[in-house]
Short mmCIF file of C-alpha atoms and ligand atoms in Angstrom, two decimals:
data_model
loop_
_atom_site.label_atom_id
_atom_site.label_comp_id
_atom_site.label_asym_id
_atom_site.label_seq_id
_atom_site.Cartn_x
_atom_site.Cartn_y
_atom_site.Cartn_z
CA MET A 1342 -4.28 22.77 -5.03
CA THR A 1343 -6.79 25.01 -6.89
CA ALA A 1344 -10.30 25.65 -5.41
CA SER A 1345 -12.18 23.21 -7.92
CA ASP A 1346 -9.58 20.33 -6.71
CA ASP A 1347 -10.43 21.38 -3.41
CA ARG A 1348 -14.04 21.06 -3.77
CA ARG A 1349 -13.81 17.69 -5.77
CA LEU A 1350 -11.68 16.29 -2.85
CA ARG A 1351 -14.14 17.25 0.00
CA ALA A 1352 -16.83 15.70 -2.29
CA THR A 1353 -15.05 12.53 -2.73
CA GLN A 1354 -14.49 12.60 1.04
CA ALA A 1355 -18.04 13.13 1.58
CA TRP A 1356 -19.28 10.45 -0.85
CA LEU A 1357 -16.91 7.89 0.82
CA GLU A 1358 -18.92 8.74 4.11
CA ILE A 1359 -22.41 8.33 2.38
CA ALA A 1360 -20.84 4.96 1.21
CA LEU A 1361 -19.57 3.86 4.55
CA ALA A 1362 -22.83 4.87 6.49
CA GLU A 1363 -24.90 2.77 3.80
CA HIS A 1364 -22.42 -0.29 4.42
CA ALA A 1365 -22.51 -0.09 7.92
CA SER A 1366 -26.61 0.02 7.77
CA ILE A 1367 -26.55 -3.43 5.99
CA PRO A 1368 -25.71 -5.56 9.14
CA SER A 1369 -28.39 -3.43 11.07
CA PHE A 1370 -30.88 -5.34 8.88
CA ALA A 1371 -29.30 -8.59 9.75
CA ARG A 1372 -29.33 -7.93 13.21
CA PHE A 1373 -33.26 -6.52 13.22
CA SER A 1374 -34.34 -9.66 11.36
CA ILE A 1375 -32.70 -11.76 14.30
CA GLU A 1376 -34.57 -9.53 16.71
CA LEU A 1377 -38.12 -9.94 14.87
CA VAL A 1378 -37.46 -14.04 14.96
CA ALA A 1379 -36.53 -13.43 18.83
CA LEU A 1380 -39.69 -11.52 19.38
CA GLY A 1381 -42.01 -13.63 17.46
CA ALA A 1382 -42.84 -11.14 14.72
CA PRO A 1383 -45.02 -11.89 11.79
CA PRO A 1384 -43.16 -13.10 8.50
CA ASP A 1385 -44.34 -10.40 6.66
CA LEU A 1386 -41.87 -8.02 8.66
CA LEU A 1387 -39.23 -10.44 8.38
CA GLU A 1388 -39.68 -10.60 4.36
CA ARG A 1389 -39.39 -6.63 4.57
CA SER A 1390 -36.34 -6.45 6.63
CA ALA A 1391 -34.87 -9.06 4.33
CA ARG A 1392 -35.72 -6.60 1.16
CA ALA A 1393 -34.40 -3.61 3.30
CA MET A 1394 -31.04 -5.48 3.82
CA GLU A 1395 -30.83 -5.64 -0.02
CA ASP A 1396 -31.62 -2.04 -0.73
CA GLU A 1397 -28.72 -1.08 1.46
CA VAL A 1398 -26.33 -3.39 -0.24
CA ARG A 1399 -27.53 -1.39 -3.44
CA HIS A 1400 -27.31 1.86 -1.95
CA THR A 1401 -23.57 1.27 -0.77
CA LYS A 1402 -22.53 -0.17 -4.33
CA MET A 1403 -24.10 3.21 -5.82
CA ALA A 1404 -22.22 5.32 -3.41
CA PHE A 1405 -18.99 3.68 -3.65
CA ALA A 1406 -19.33 3.88 -7.57
CA ILE A 1407 -19.76 7.84 -7.30
CA ALA A 1408 -16.88 8.16 -4.90
CA SER A 1409 -14.78 6.00 -6.96
CA ARG A 1410 -15.32 8.21 -10.16
CA LEU A 1411 -14.53 11.17 -8.19
CA ALA A 1412 -11.31 9.79 -6.78
CA GLY A 1413 -10.37 8.31 -10.27
CA LYS A 1414 -9.93 4.99 -8.61
CA SER A 1415 -11.63 2.15 -7.12
CA LEU A 1416 -12.69 2.64 -3.52
CA GLY A 1417 -14.54 0.27 -1.44
CA PRO A 1418 -15.30 -0.92 2.48
CA SER A 1419 -12.60 -2.02 4.98
CA ALA A 1420 -13.34 -4.57 7.82
CA ILE A 1421 -15.77 -3.64 10.58
CA ASN A 1422 -15.30 -4.53 14.10
CA VAL A 1423 -18.81 -6.29 14.95
CA GLU A 1424 -17.80 -7.55 18.28
CA GLY A 1425 -20.46 -7.25 20.57
CA ALA A 1426 -23.16 -6.57 18.15
CA LEU A 1427 -25.26 -9.74 19.05
CA VAL A 1428 -24.34 -10.85 22.56
CA LYS A 1429 -27.85 -11.32 24.48
CA GLN A 1430 -31.34 -12.26 23.91
CA PRO A 1431 -33.25 -9.20 22.19
CA GLU A 1432 -35.21 -7.62 24.72
CA TRP A 1433 -38.40 -5.77 23.71
CA ARG A 1434 -37.78 -2.00 25.45
CA GLU A 1435 -34.25 -2.07 23.70
CA VAL A 1436 -35.53 -3.26 20.08
CA CYS A 1437 -38.41 -0.97 20.19
CA ARG A 1438 -36.12 2.00 21.27
CA SER A 1439 -33.57 1.53 18.35
CA THR A 1440 -36.51 0.90 16.08
CA LEU A 1441 -37.91 4.24 16.83
CA LEU A 1442 -34.53 6.18 16.79
CA ASP A 1443 -32.68 4.50 14.03
CA GLY A 1444 -35.72 3.25 12.00
CA CYS A 1445 -38.47 5.72 12.48
CA ILE A 1446 -36.46 8.74 12.93
CA GLY A 1447 -33.17 8.00 11.16
CA GLU A 1448 -34.83 6.44 8.02
CA GLY A 1449 -37.70 9.09 7.99
CA VAL A 1450 -35.44 11.96 8.10
CA ALA A 1451 -33.17 10.66 5.51
CA THR A 1452 -35.90 9.88 3.22
CA ARG A 1453 -36.65 13.85 3.05
CA GLN A 1454 -33.08 14.62 2.81
CA ALA A 1455 -32.61 12.20 -0.13
CA GLU A 1456 -35.69 13.71 -1.94
CA PHE A 1457 -34.03 17.24 -1.50
CA GLY A 1458 -30.69 15.57 -2.81
CA ALA A 1459 -32.84 14.16 -5.77
CA ALA A 1460 -34.40 17.66 -6.49
CA ARG A 1461 -31.16 19.75 -6.11
CA SER A 1462 -28.17 17.57 -7.42
CA GLY A 1463 -26.33 18.89 -10.24
CA SER A 1464 -24.77 15.53 -11.31
CA PRO A 1465 -27.22 12.72 -12.90
CA GLU A 1466 -25.51 9.99 -10.96
CA ALA A 1467 -26.01 11.55 -7.60
CA LYS A 1468 -29.55 12.49 -8.53
CA GLY A 1469 -30.07 8.81 -9.61
CA PHE A 1470 -28.69 7.77 -6.18
CA TRP A 1471 -30.78 9.96 -4.26
CA LYS A 1472 -33.87 9.24 -5.88
CA THR A 1473 -33.19 5.51 -5.37
CA VAL A 1474 -32.28 6.30 -1.77
CA ALA A 1475 -35.39 8.43 -1.14
CA ARG A 1476 -37.70 5.61 -2.36
CA GLU A 1477 -36.19 2.64 -0.50
CA GLU A 1478 -35.53 4.67 2.95
CA ALA A 1479 -38.84 5.42 2.92
CA ARG A 1480 -40.04 1.58 2.65
CA HIS A 1481 -37.62 1.27 5.61
CA ALA A 1482 -39.30 3.76 7.53
CA GLU A 1483 -42.40 2.28 7.03
CA LEU A 1484 -41.32 -1.02 8.21
CA ALA A 1485 -40.20 0.46 11.47
CA TRP A 1486 -43.29 1.91 11.99
CA SER A 1487 -45.03 -1.24 10.94
CA PHE A 1488 -42.76 -3.20 13.79
CA LEU A 1489 -43.87 -0.64 16.45
CA GLU A 1490 -47.45 -0.84 15.64
CA TRP A 1491 -47.14 -4.46 16.09
CA ALA A 1492 -44.93 -4.13 19.14
CA VAL A 1493 -47.21 -1.96 21.09
CA GLN A 1494 -50.09 -4.14 20.32
CA GLN A 1495 -48.07 -6.98 22.14
CA LYS A 1496 -46.69 -4.55 25.00
CA PRO A 1497 -48.96 -1.57 25.21
CA GLU A 1498 -46.65 -0.63 28.58
CA LEU A 1499 -43.95 0.40 26.20
CA CYS A 1500 -45.73 3.33 24.49
CA GLY A 1501 -45.10 5.75 27.57
CA TYR A 1502 -41.36 4.71 27.35
CA LEU A 1503 -41.13 5.30 23.63
CA GLN A 1504 -42.88 8.71 23.57
CA ARG A 1505 -40.50 9.95 26.21
CA GLU A 1506 -37.67 8.73 24.12
CA LEU A 1507 -39.04 10.52 21.07
CA ASP A 1508 -39.44 13.52 23.07
CA ARG A 1509 -35.81 13.42 24.44
CA LYS A 1510 -34.67 12.94 21.04
CA VAL A 1511 -36.55 15.75 19.68
CA GLU A 1512 -35.06 18.18 22.23
CA SER A 1513 -31.69 17.17 21.41
CA MET A 1514 -32.00 17.86 17.98
CA GLY A 1515 -30.72 21.15 16.43
CA LEU A 1516 -30.16 23.32 13.66
CA TRP A 1517 -26.46 23.83 12.20
CA PRO A 1518 -25.34 26.89 13.98
CA SER A 1519 -24.96 29.64 11.25
CA ASP A 1520 -21.81 30.80 13.04
CA LEU A 1521 -20.03 27.54 12.58
CA GLU A 1522 -18.24 26.91 9.18
CA ASP A 1523 -20.03 24.51 7.22
CA GLU A 1524 -17.76 22.32 4.89
CA LEU A 1525 -20.29 20.74 2.76
CA ALA A 1526 -21.83 24.19 2.29
CA ASP A 1527 -20.40 24.26 -1.57
CA LEU A 1528 -20.87 20.75 -3.06
CA MET A 1529 -24.31 20.71 -4.16
CA GLU A 1530 -23.05 20.33 -7.66
CA PHE A 1531 -21.66 17.07 -6.60
CA GLY A 1532 -24.88 16.15 -5.07
CA ILE A 1533 -23.86 16.55 -1.15
CA LEU A 1534 -26.47 18.40 0.81
CA SER A 1535 -24.83 21.15 3.27
CA ARG A 1536 -24.83 20.29 6.89
CA ALA A 1537 -27.11 23.24 7.49
CA ASP A 1538 -29.86 21.69 4.74
CA LEU A 1539 -29.27 18.36 6.49
CA GLY A 1540 -30.24 19.97 9.74
CA ARG A 1541 -33.16 22.04 8.51
CA ILE A 1542 -34.62 18.94 6.72
CA ALA A 1543 -34.13 16.91 10.01
CA VAL A 1544 -35.90 19.17 12.11
CA GLU A 1545 -38.81 19.65 9.42
CA SER A 1546 -39.13 16.13 8.87
CA VAL A 1547 -39.53 15.41 12.89
CA ALA A 1548 -42.01 18.27 13.39
CA GLU A 1549 -44.24 17.56 10.44
CA ASP A 1550 -43.85 13.43 9.93
CA ILE A 1551 -42.49 11.78 12.77
CA ILE A 1552 -44.01 13.63 15.67
CA PRO A 1553 -47.75 13.20 14.23
CA ARG A 1554 -47.12 9.74 12.99
CA ALA A 1555 -45.87 8.59 16.59
CA ARG A 1556 -48.81 10.28 17.83
CA GLU A 1557 -51.02 8.07 15.71
CA VAL A 1558 -49.15 4.90 16.56
CA PHE A 1559 -49.14 5.71 20.45
CA ALA A 1560 -52.11 7.79 21.48
CA PRO A 1561 -54.65 4.69 21.07
CA VAL A 1562 -52.75 2.40 22.93
CA LEU A 1563 -51.99 4.64 25.81
CA VAL A 1564 -55.76 5.80 26.07
CA GLY A 1565 -56.90 2.13 25.52
FE1 FE2 B 2618 -29.70 3.35 2.69
FE1 FE2 B 2619 -32.31 2.44 5.15
#
């Protein structure tokens, strides 16, 4: 296998993983909608959750299209085991925690990573994907913050807990160790970010976007 074949193969695999992650995020919004209803959230949040689910379907289709083109054959999702995904009545603490981790942090970090992808991608198709994803993941992160703003008005006692969960998450995040091999390091021409860039951007996003925003959302409730 030539070096260029090897890079193309690794890029295909990386795009397939992106597509599968997007695919797995579709039912997260189905679940979030059920949780919103169960907690009595305002319809505006439900509307935004339904729209976010459509966004994730679009991201999934775009990423599979890129992976398929690189592979030279049609690629798509396989079955996912969702057993146990919805077994009990949603509970405030757990819904707030997962919204903070997956929504505020996960989608917030993904927004910045996508902006970087849009600015650096060598391929126009990948650039288009990252542009769309940057715009829409930003919206999903905003939905998560809107939910938490509403939730801590209902349950102010959760603020301390959520702040501690955020602190714990921040402590566990790190940069990609420079002595470890980064198998994505040379794939930017295919629109794939290196693990080092992904890690660095995640740390920046948490420090510059997420911690200050959490302070705005939790602090007034904590003081009041
Ligand atoms: Fe997405
Ligand atoms: Fe998203």
